[in-house]
């Protein structure tokens, strides 16, 4: 049986966790804080659980320099759950803002007139903009269309149209067909399946206000590079890539987006969906993420991972981890690019992900790719098989993947290409 130190895992998620965190986790599972019971057994409403939650929030706020006017929520349902929650919450807010404006202009006691006006505005003006640059943003846009109707979903960019029907590029912003005043603009900052990452915050989204907030799915590049939180209305991510184990979703949301929200009865009158209470951000915020039973162990793991970054990089915070991530990615892409007859990096160079390095071996030849995977596993290099929907290879370069692991993979890539 190989030891943990002999295996270098590059799986896309659940992803590796720092060994030091797992060692502490093994201890607290049996006896947390000398209480005689394990961390999974303590009440989620106990003082100990509240402190775990508070510490995790504080670590994240410090890492990202999150302003006071933002809320940090811990939820369940993963990133896919937030595909739905974003629609439920931000459409409800859009409707309520429109209702208040209608009441101010038409006057009190004009309920039927207000309702008729809202029906017309929903029909003619409600638009959700989606930047579809990979498999996950595509799924998010499809969920929005399922919930409120495809006529309300504007795919401002479909990257497949610029790449022969496949994902792998991010078209120029000049080619995007954005709505005039969308209820929100949604993009996936890093596409795990397709190896595509936005190199920077889209310039055309600069200056977005509370009526047109920017929503970013950062599930697979969370806490891997510096982010100016103030440019976003909502940032969310599943924990199981860079932050912790599967079980929690972390949401950073501007507090002003938590109110006001349309009443469920009004949404029903407008034929708009009413979301489950566990996806209702204001409810979760009012209850300090404890409306229902939160998996406190998962929060503890995430908090430990985030605190370890603070301990490691000090004043550099996320910028320190970003430097390491860039170094590992440059090392691997450098070897791949040096052997074009053996390796073909799938995404366009301008949109290459630092987190998920996707490539084909010998043009995607099935036998040669199986040979590659078998040889890699003999070296203790595992988790390199690409997503089932696209095939090929994928080396996920998450925070817990060490520089040593990246160096060993680079050496193997070099040797395989020369064999």
PDB file of N, CA, C and O in Angstrom, residues 106-135:
ATOM      1  N   UNK A 106     -47.441  55.266  -9.407  1.00  0.00           N
ATOM      2  CA  UNK A 106     -48.881  55.132  -9.602  1.00  0.00           C
ATOM      3  C   UNK A 106     -49.670  55.507  -8.358  1.00  0.00           C
ATOM      4  O   UNK A 106     -50.863  55.824  -8.454  1.00  0.00           O
ATOM      5  N   UNK A 107     -49.029  55.439  -7.197  1.00  0.00           N
ATOM      6  CA  UNK A 107     -49.690  55.775  -5.949  1.00  0.00           C
ATOM      7  C   UNK A 107     -50.165  54.552  -5.196  1.00  0.00           C
ATOM      8  O   UNK A 107     -50.298  53.461  -5.750  1.00  0.00           O
ATOM      9  N   UNK A 108     -50.412  54.747  -3.903  1.00  0.00           N
ATOM     10  CA  UNK A 108     -50.890  53.655  -3.055  1.00  0.00           C
ATOM     11  C   UNK A 108     -52.328  53.286  -3.442  1.00  0.00           C
ATOM     12  O   UNK A 108     -53.075  54.093  -3.992  1.00  0.00           O
ATOM     13  N   UNK A 109     -52.704  52.048  -3.139  1.00  0.00           N
ATOM     14  CA  UNK A 109     -54.061  51.603  -3.400  1.00  0.00           C
ATOM     15  C   UNK A 109     -54.349  51.273  -4.845  1.00  0.00           C
ATOM     16  O   UNK A 109     -55.520  51.137  -5.236  1.00  0.00           O
ATOM     17  N   UNK A 110     -53.317  51.136  -5.648  1.00  0.00           N
ATOM     18  CA  UNK A 110     -53.496  50.822  -7.070  1.00  0.00           C
ATOM     19  C   UNK A 110     -52.952  49.414  -7.368  1.00  0.00           C
ATOM     20  O   UNK A 110     -52.196  49.206  -8.295  1.00  0.00           O
ATOM     21  N   UNK A 111     -53.356  48.472  -6.541  1.00  0.00           N
ATOM     22  CA  UNK A 111     -52.806  47.127  -6.629  1.00  0.00           C
ATOM     23  C   UNK A 111     -52.959  46.481  -7.987  1.00  0.00           C
ATOM     24  O   UNK A 111     -52.027  45.868  -8.513  1.00  0.00           O
ATOM     25  N   UNK A 112     -54.136  46.587  -8.592  1.00  0.00           N
ATOM     26  CA  UNK A 112     -54.352  45.931  -9.879  1.00  0.00           C
ATOM     27  C   UNK A 112     -53.525  46.575 -10.977  1.00  0.00           C
ATOM     28  O   UNK A 112     -52.980  45.882 -11.852  1.00  0.00           O
ATOM     29  N   UNK A 113     -53.407  47.914 -10.930  1.00  0.00           N
ATOM     30  CA  UNK A 113     -52.601  48.613 -11.930  1.00  0.00           C
ATOM     31  C   UNK A 113     -51.117  48.256 -11.779  1.00  0.00           C
ATOM     32  O   UNK A 113     -50.398  48.066 -12.775  1.00  0.00           O
ATOM     33  N   UNK A 114     -50.673  48.185 -10.521  1.00  0.00           N
ATOM     34  CA  UNK A 114     -49.281  47.820 -10.260  1.00  0.00           C
ATOM     35  C   UNK A 114     -48.998  46.416 -10.775  1.00  0.00           C
ATOM     36  O   UNK A 114     -47.978  46.164 -11.431  1.00  0.00           O
ATOM     37  N   UNK A 115     -49.923  45.493 -10.509  1.00  0.00           N
ATOM     38  CA  UNK A 115     -49.728  44.114 -10.945  1.00  0.00           C
ATOM     39  C   UNK A 115     -49.680  44.034 -12.469  1.00  0.00           C
ATOM     40  O   UNK A 115     -48.831  43.327 -13.038  1.00  0.00           O
ATOM     41  N   UNK A 116     -50.567  44.741 -13.140  1.00  0.00           N
ATOM     42  CA  UNK A 116     -50.580  44.713 -14.598  1.00  0.00           C
ATOM     43  C   UNK A 116     -49.285  45.290 -15.164  1.00  0.00           C
ATOM     44  O   UNK A 116     -48.727  44.764 -16.129  1.00  0.00           O
ATOM     45  N   UNK A 117     -48.805  46.355 -14.540  1.00  0.00           N
ATOM     46  CA  UNK A 117     -47.540  46.945 -15.000  1.00  0.00           C
ATOM     47  C   UNK A 117     -46.388  45.970 -14.806  1.00  0.00           C
ATOM     48  O   UNK A 117     -45.532  45.826 -15.682  1.00  0.00           O
ATOM     49  N   UNK A 118     -46.373  45.309 -13.663  1.00  0.00           N
ATOM     50  CA  UNK A 118     -45.304  44.340 -13.395  1.00  0.00           C
ATOM     51  C   UNK A 118     -45.339  43.182 -14.389  1.00  0.00           C
ATOM     52  O   UNK A 118     -44.293  42.721 -14.856  1.00  0.00           O
ATOM     53  N   UNK A 119     -46.531  42.704 -14.738  1.00  0.00           N
ATOM     54  CA  UNK A 119     -46.627  41.623 -15.716  1.00  0.00           C
ATOM     55  C   UNK A 119     -46.014  42.039 -17.050  1.00  0.00           C
ATOM     56  O   UNK A 119     -45.303  41.264 -17.690  1.00  0.00           O
ATOM     57  N   UNK A 120     -46.277  43.268 -17.446  1.00  0.00           N
ATOM     58  CA  UNK A 120     -45.722  43.773 -18.697  1.00  0.00           C
ATOM     59  C   UNK A 120     -44.204  43.915 -18.620  1.00  0.00           C
ATOM     60  O   UNK A 120     -43.483  43.599 -19.579  1.00  0.00           O
ATOM     61  N   UNK A 121     -43.715  44.392 -17.475  1.00  0.00           N
ATOM     62  CA  UNK A 121     -42.271  44.573 -17.323  1.00  0.00           C
ATOM     63  C   UNK A 121     -41.542  43.231 -17.269  1.00  0.00           C
ATOM     64  O   UNK A 121     -40.456  43.093 -17.838  1.00  0.00           O
ATOM     65  N   UNK A 122     -42.144  42.263 -16.594  1.00  0.00           N
ATOM     66  CA  UNK A 122     -41.545  40.924 -16.578  1.00  0.00           C
ATOM     67  C   UNK A 122     -41.489  40.374 -17.998  1.00  0.00           C
ATOM     68  O   UNK A 122     -40.463  39.843 -18.444  1.00  0.00           O
ATOM     69  N   UNK A 123     -42.577  40.520 -18.723  1.00  0.00           N
ATOM     70  CA  UNK A 123     -42.638  40.001 -20.093  1.00  0.00           C
ATOM     71  C   UNK A 123     -41.627  40.687 -21.012  1.00  0.00           C
ATOM     72  O   UNK A 123     -40.933  40.028 -21.795  1.00  0.00           O
ATOM     73  N   UNK A 124     -41.509  42.011 -20.888  1.00  0.00           N
ATOM     74  CA  UNK A 124     -40.735  42.782 -21.865  1.00  0.00           C
ATOM     75  C   UNK A 124     -39.309  43.113 -21.427  1.00  0.00           C
ATOM     76  O   UNK A 124     -38.449  43.341 -22.288  1.00  0.00           O
ATOM     77  N   UNK A 125     -39.052  43.151 -20.120  1.00  0.00           N
ATOM     78  CA  UNK A 125     -37.784  43.709 -19.660  1.00  0.00           C
ATOM     79  C   UNK A 125     -36.924  42.782 -18.801  1.00  0.00           C
ATOM     80  O   UNK A 125     -35.732  43.041 -18.641  1.00  0.00           O
ATOM     81  N   UNK A 126     -37.497  41.739 -18.235  1.00  0.00           N
ATOM     82  CA  UNK A 126     -36.703  40.865 -17.366  1.00  0.00           C
ATOM     83  C   UNK A 126     -35.737  40.034 -18.197  1.00  0.00           C
ATOM     84  O   UNK A 126     -36.150  39.179 -18.985  1.00  0.00           O
ATOM     85  N   UNK A 127     -34.448  40.307 -18.035  1.00  0.00           N
ATOM     86  CA  UNK A 127     -33.403  39.572 -18.745  1.00  0.00           C
ATOM     87  C   UNK A 127     -32.282  39.196 -17.776  1.00  0.00           C
ATOM     88  O   UNK A 127     -31.870  40.002 -16.938  1.00  0.00           O
ATOM     89  N   UNK A 128     -31.802  37.987 -17.930  1.00  0.00           N
ATOM     90  CA  UNK A 128     -30.644  37.506 -17.172  1.00  0.00           C
ATOM     91  C   UNK A 128     -29.547  37.227 -18.188  1.00  0.00           C
ATOM     92  O   UNK A 128     -29.739  36.435 -19.107  1.00  0.00           O
ATOM     93  N   UNK A 129     -28.404  37.874 -18.038  1.00  0.00           N
ATOM     94  CA  UNK A 129     -27.303  37.698 -18.984  1.00  0.00           C
ATOM     95  C   UNK A 129     -26.354  36.597 -18.509  1.00  0.00           C
ATOM     96  O   UNK A 129     -25.925  36.600 -17.336  1.00  0.00           O
ATOM     97  N   UNK A 130     -26.007  35.690 -19.410  1.00  0.00           N
ATOM     98  CA  UNK A 130     -25.073  34.610 -19.106  1.00  0.00           C
ATOM     99  C   UNK A 130     -23.933  34.618 -20.118  1.00  0.00           C
ATOM    100  O   UNK A 130     -24.164  34.676 -21.327  1.00  0.00           O
ATOM    101  N   UNK A 131     -22.716  34.574 -19.604  1.00  0.00           N
ATOM    102  CA  UNK A 131     -21.535  34.410 -20.439  1.00  0.00           C
ATOM    103  C   UNK A 131     -21.211  32.923 -20.449  1.00  0.00           C
ATOM    104  O   UNK A 131     -20.710  32.381 -19.457  1.00  0.00           O
ATOM    105  N   UNK A 132     -21.513  32.245 -21.515  1.00  0.00           N
ATOM    106  CA  UNK A 132     -21.356  30.787 -21.585  1.00  0.00           C
ATOM    107  C   UNK A 132     -20.007  30.474 -22.220  1.00  0.00           C
ATOM    108  O   UNK A 132     -19.825  30.576 -23.427  1.00  0.00           O
ATOM    109  N   UNK A 133     -19.056  30.119 -21.369  1.00  0.00           N
ATOM    110  CA  UNK A 133     -17.689  29.854 -21.818  1.00  0.00           C
ATOM    111  C   UNK A 133     -17.236  28.430 -21.535  1.00  0.00           C
ATOM    112  O   UNK A 133     -16.076  28.087 -21.766  1.00  0.00           O
ATOM    113  N   UNK A 134     -18.144  27.595 -21.029  1.00  0.00           N
ATOM    114  CA  UNK A 134     -17.785  26.222 -20.721  1.00  0.00           C
ATOM    115  C   UNK A 134     -18.985  25.448 -20.205  1.00  0.00           C
ATOM    116  O   UNK A 134     -20.124  25.955 -20.147  1.00  0.00           O
ATOM    117  N   UNK A 135     -18.737  24.229 -19.805  1.00  0.00           N
ATOM    118  CA  UNK A 135     -19.811  23.313 -19.425  1.00  0.00           C
ATOM    119  C   UNK A 135     -20.623  23.792 -18.239  1.00  0.00           C
ATOM    120  O   UNK A 135     -21.847  23.602 -18.182  1.00  0.00           O
TER     121      UNK A 135
END
